[in-house]
Amino acid sequence: MVNLSFKIGNLSFKNPVITASGTCGYGIELEDFISLEKLGGIIVKGMTLKPREGNPYPRMVETPSGMLNSVGLQNNGIEYFEKHIYPRLTGLDTNVMINVNGSTIEEYVELAERISHLEKIPAIELNISCPNVKMGGMAFGTNPVTAREVIKSVRKVYSRILIVKLSPNVTSIEEFAKIAEDEGADAISLVNTLLGMAIDVKKMKPSLATITGGLSGPAIKPVAVRMVWQAAKTVKIPVIGIGGIMNEIDALEFIMAGATAIQVGTALFIDPSVPCKIITGIEQFLVERGFEDYSLLIGYINKNF
Amino acid sequence: MVNLSFKIGNLSFKNPVITASGTCGYGIELEDFISLEKLGGIIVKGMTLKPREGNPYPRMVETPSGMLNSVGLQNNGIEYFEKHIYPRLTGLDTNVMINVNGSTIEEYVELAERISHLEKIPAIELNISCPNVKMGGMAFGTNPVTAREVIKSVRKVYSRILIVKLSPNVTSIEEFAKIAEDEGADAISLVNTLLGMAIDVKKMKPSLATITGGLSGPAIKPVAVRMVWQAAKTVKIPVIGIGGIMNEIDALEFIMAGATAIQVGTALFIDPSVPCKIITGIEQFLVERGFEDYSLLIGYINKNF
Amino acid sequence: MAKLIRDFKVLNNTKITQDYFILELVSPEKLQNLMPGQFVQVRIDGSRETFLRRPFSVHDLDYDKNSIKILVQIAGKGTEKMSKLLPGEILNIIYPLGRPFSEPNKGENILLVGGGSGVAPLLFLAKHIKQLEINPDILLGFKSQQRIIETEEFEKYGRVFITTDDGSAGREGLVTEHPLLLKGKYDRIYCCGPEAMMKAVVSLAKSRNIFCEVSLEHLMACGIGICLCCIVKTTRGNICTCTEGPVINANELLW
Amino acid sequence: MAKLIRDFKVLNNTKITQDYFILELVSPEKLQNLMPGQFVQVRIDGSRETFLRRPFSVHDLDYDKNSIKILVQIAGKGTEKMSKLLPGEILNIIYPLGRPFSEPNKGENILLVGGGSGVAPLLFLAKHIKQLEINPDILLGFKSQQRIIETEEFEKYGRVFITTDDGSAGREGLVTEHPLLLKGKYDRIYCCGPEAMMKAVVSLAKSRNIFCEVSLEHLMACGIGICLCCIVKTTRGNICTCTEGPVINANELLW
Ligand SMILES: Cc1cc2nc3c(=O)[nH]c(=O)nc-3n(C[C@H](O)[C@H](O)[C@H](O)COP(=O)(O)OP(=O)(O)OC[C@H]3O[C@@H](n4cnc5c(N)ncnc54)[C@H](O)[C@@H]3O)c2cc1C
Ligand SMILES: Cc1cc2nc3c(=O)[nH]c(=O)nc-3n(C[C@H](O)[C@H](O)[C@H](O)COP(=O)(O)OP(=O)(O)OC[C@H]3O[C@@H](n4cnc5c(N)ncnc54)[C@H](O)[C@@H]3O)c2cc1C
Ligand SMILES: Cc1cc2nc3c(=O)[nH]c(=O)nc-3n(C[C@H](O)[C@H](O)[C@H](O)COP(=O)(O)O)c2cc1C
Ligand SMILES: Cc1cc2nc3c(=O)[nH]c(=O)nc-3n(C[C@H](O)[C@H](O)[C@H](O)COP(=O)(O)O)c2cc1C
Ligand code: FES
Ligand code: FES
């Protein structure tokens, strides 16, 4: 058997396939399609301290090989999660992680602190890259000063595994990767969505109520792979690759570029069972090519060219 | 009849459809498919002072709804153009423009100066956004200081129509749009390609000889439309929209977002006759909707929302 | 009911007008139980224009043949492609999805109101209601005589009333101007159609204090409650129309 | 010759092995003149995986029927889709593209060397040479007997010699180990096949001072000289294989 397990800090993952925040609900919604325990991990939908209504409808539009969304972090807040969702997830033999959001540094910190008391949540993903909120999110993650500040502040109160999710809407992804590493992140994940927009030409108006939204899906994969490659060459902490992964070939592309793990997002909308197919597919590739450990493929193109 | 003509500075264009640099050769290559005189303009392939061999093969790979290229400004230099190509283009009743490149500011300036002596070239497009050259190109266009310097220097020696082509690989497109306007550009064009990369998983190596390349095609359209919208709200000079335009609906999307004109790039590879279809399509749309002038649609969504 | 992803096979593809066709699709196994108002998410493979799945209401079904029917209006790239499907071809489907129309009680007076592709879920509903030994009244609005679809089918299950915008068939005008809606004595109204029509029906029903449910056709990315794109603002806050709808009680809507 | 964009109609689609099929395509008008070595750019519509056109050599043609044949190896998504084309379906094509093989002189001894999908342009070439009253020798390499294609067709135009990697048919080994290539007296060698094979043939031909042309299958985005993606390094610098190739003289290559 080939080895698919890996670690971030002291946290073990059974395989490198994780479902991406905002695209897998609380995980529970996928249970009809896959056994969640097969996954390397689940990152539940973007959470905030207080419940958020999110942005007005329409919130999505299909684009060539992708989609734009402007959900805007609709969620019921941490309290609802603690009461209604957390109890249903604690028994799961996989890493359930929370995507942490705030409009101010204080909110980020308060939420991270509160999550640190949830025993069965071994890691958080600090989202400083949501393009769909007016305050916080991408505004933090595209400015080196505020990015550093929010990571530093959260790191102070959160001692478990801290993953920082980076925005692709920056001139230099290396700069932000380095900041995350410097401030003590255990891993970085990238990319969040690219800021995009679409107009319904027939109706002569913007397709989204918020005009702009976040672009995801295969369309962004070449940009995401490039950024993962750049980031992985810059930092020593693990990089989690995200962006347009539809199958095991896409997943392996990120891994060969330098990703230690990958997240599946938009693909879940088309085939909610796809994470398991990806795990099997990676396994098969390793067997066919005679690799005993998938980690031999991490950054393969750097080692060999 | 509806009006499709417009002006940049004192330069008239018969319609807003222009072929993009690097995707239409010297224009001549398209003559089997379209009558060049029907076009609003042609921007011939990226030119440098001296001939350039460009990057090694392989230079392109298909990606979801797009492609990566790493041509790297292969061209025969200005002298070859003056001798062999220019004479064939001077009779054309359309705007033939040159995409100007350099590895140093001096090279940009020298080339622009030289082109200013070519009477039948009414405009240049200053390319500070090529992602496929080690020196110059995107390195200039993603740094506000060098961007300003190169535009300022070229503006000094070039008094005809100066279009500055911006890179999408920046945190704030508004910043660079403003710099171009401040330094006296007559128009800006955007976007050039997004920096991307792909790996041939079966061969376990990068798909491009240069590893990274420029992403073009419909995949980037949502990002390009967003940037055009942002730029058009920031500057008063005309904005030329580029990125994934395949048909008149796409073209109108850019125009409604704020573009005064548009360029067709990768679409030419699939259908070299497409610019004429786009012109007719825009015309038809105007007639159907009862607009007498396409300029009524420029930035339509801003005026009406 | 567990949601399934299954390769259905096209049994037949029947063109009914220029814009409409009906696909009959056979499940590879025993068909899951489906209720009127529920929908399926169809995967249209292989195009950059049809990246996401497309939702369609169940128009009819046959547990003996293990088949469902969907009535499809050609609205764009995806439905255009679907219109060309040939018998024997495969269509990947996620089902059953969404909350169905609520069950009427025996002896109630029922009115179904539909327009355009909104008639799709109503046929299955009418059939279901008929099985409860209720003969519903069915009010269907169309643009013109040429646009009329499926009325013969509906006649099997209840009294059918037609309006056309131009008066070329049935009563001239909108369904919302029909006396049935304005004065008819009903315990329940079920409605599906263009949003403007549903809004008018909801406001009439509310003012006349009649129980009313509408089936919304909001843009969906996933159809299974994981993307939060398909929301509608209600008295309970934003709810997902794919999991808590598409059928929504009129009183909950903030229209 | 002006390049055209035309909707060709599939006349037939013939499977020849698991991996290969031949499409016969009819022009909507009088077929333009085409020469051996030239190619067409095929548009495979509607998929995000097949965004660009795909180049294929002309395998055969019939000016009376106004049809061309292309021999296609299933190599990926695009060719997979093409393999499913049915008679009557439309395939949009740009043609004629590229520079053909140079004309041999009367009385010359000619050797054609091909392997895999590289045999495609050679059939048209063999037919053409035969019309010049030359009987070419044709040396074709395959993996195994099961992989052999089109040899009966080739026999119409010259003497056919086969090699297979495993010796299951013809001579065991590579074409480049065949005595014909090592010792045969030829004025010209024309070659198309996998790059490794062409490199070996070129080096043999050069060392034996025989005129040699190869047809390259470089990745192409446009096929008409506007993207500069398909280059090969030559003694004349980088040249586009789509306009100055695909047929290149061995002496120009820097292999
Ligand atoms: C729960 C539900 C049930 C539906 N039932 C039916 C039905 O029984 N019969 C029927 O003909 N139609 C039904 N629709 C609408 C149908 O899903 C759309 O017409 C279809 O998705 C359009 O796809 P397209 O690719 O042809 O159009 P596109 O080219 O994608 O777009 C054309 C138009 O269709 C709209 N549209 C696109 N995608 C969706 C989507 N996912 N949901 C809603 N509208 C969309 C667009 O806004 C646009 O105006 C239903 C929609 C929902 C949400
Ligand atoms: C001038 C020329 C003539 C050709 N003639 C023939 C022929 O007669 N018969 C035949 O079977 N094949 C021929 N080919 C190769 C053929 O174009 C490719 O096999 C085809 O494009 C693969 O498309 P796909 O979508 O199936 O593969 P993809 O899924 O796109 O890729 C599969 C493999 O094919 C290669 N490939 C993809 N696109 C191209 C391309 N545009 N050009 C070359 N290779 C590509 C890829 O590198 C990859 O290794 C020719 C190529 C050229 C350049
Ligand atoms: C509908 C939707 C909602 C999302 N919500 C979140 C979120 O709450 N937090 C977050 O960090 N990323 C969010 N994302 C971004 C994804 O997690 C992922 O980074 C992005 O979609 C790129 O991956 P993909 O192309 O595989 O979808 C969302 C994406 C989509 C499409
Ligand atoms: C093969 C290729 C070569 C290009 N060469 C140049 C160039 O020389 N100069 C330039 O400014 N842009 C160049 N571009 C960028 C295009 O002009 C255009 O900005 C970009 O491709 C986005 O538009 P599109 O999606 O319509 O292709 C090139 C693009 C491609 C695909
Ligand atoms: S469509 Fe995704 S939550 Fe409803
Ligand atoms: S394929 Fe574009 S120049 Fe040859």
XYZ file of C-alpha atoms in Angstrom, chain A residues 63-65 142 169-171 194-199 201-202 204-206 211-212 215 218-219 222-223 225-226 229-230 249 252-253 256-257 285 289 291 297 300-301 305, chain B residues 63-65 142 169-171 194-199 201-202 204-206 211-212 215 218-219 222-223 225-226 229-230 249 252-253 256-257 285 289 291 297 300-301 305:
82
model
C -18.461 31.833 -16.352
C -16.283 29.959 -18.851
C -14.983 26.921 -16.939
C -3.875 42.201 0.139
C -5.329 39.210 -5.876
C -1.846 40.451 -5.081
C 1.239 41.413 -7.027
C -9.866 35.804 -7.927
C -11.843 39.011 -7.886
C -13.962 39.014 -11.010
C -17.184 40.276 -12.456
C -19.721 39.552 -15.146
C -22.427 41.506 -16.883
C -25.488 41.711 -21.575
C -29.067 40.911 -22.505
C -27.671 45.137 -19.485
C -26.863 44.858 -15.813
C -24.324 43.196 -13.533
C -21.306 43.615 -9.059
C -17.994 41.879 -8.279
C -13.942 33.523 -9.459
C -10.888 25.235 -13.541
C -10.559 28.673 -15.142
C -3.195 27.891 -14.036
C -2.963 30.981 -11.823
C -0.776 26.352 -9.671
C 1.681 29.135 -10.436
C 4.695 26.876 -7.007
C 5.975 30.329 -6.103
C -4.724 14.857 -12.378
C -1.320 15.921 -8.733
C -0.540 19.051 -10.712
C 4.033 18.378 -8.211
C 4.087 22.176 -8.086
C -1.127 7.005 -9.979
C 4.429 4.871 -11.267
C 6.022 5.593 -5.783
C 5.801 13.984 -5.626
C 8.566 17.125 -8.009
C 9.160 19.519 -10.856
C 14.393 20.434 -13.422
C -5.902 25.047 -20.212
C -9.588 25.020 -19.261
C -11.221 27.638 -21.507
C 3.902 45.629 -11.658
C -0.886 40.710 -12.050
C -1.171 43.520 -9.554
C -3.004 44.166 -6.313
C -2.348 36.520 -16.134
C 0.796 34.785 -14.983
C 0.017 31.092 -14.852
C 1.548 27.669 -15.140
C 0.694 24.102 -15.947
C 2.288 20.747 -15.351
C 1.200 15.269 -14.929
C 1.734 12.226 -17.118
C 5.729 14.829 -14.610
C 7.213 18.025 -15.910
C 6.199 21.606 -16.618
C 7.628 26.832 -16.523
C 5.372 29.894 -16.231
C -2.918 32.885 -19.395
C -12.329 33.107 -21.848
C -11.003 31.776 -18.540
C -14.271 37.753 -15.443
C -11.004 39.112 -14.045
C -13.982 42.726 -17.025
C -13.589 43.538 -13.344
C -14.603 48.338 -14.719
C -12.281 49.447 -11.921
C -21.673 39.467 -26.269
C -20.425 44.287 -25.148
C -19.721 43.042 -21.645
C -20.867 48.073 -20.621
C -18.189 47.743 -17.945
C -27.380 44.650 -30.854
C -32.108 47.846 -28.709
C -29.256 52.751 -29.620
C -23.254 51.681 -23.854
C -23.665 51.501 -19.071
C -23.868 49.589 -15.812
C -27.045 51.263 -11.153
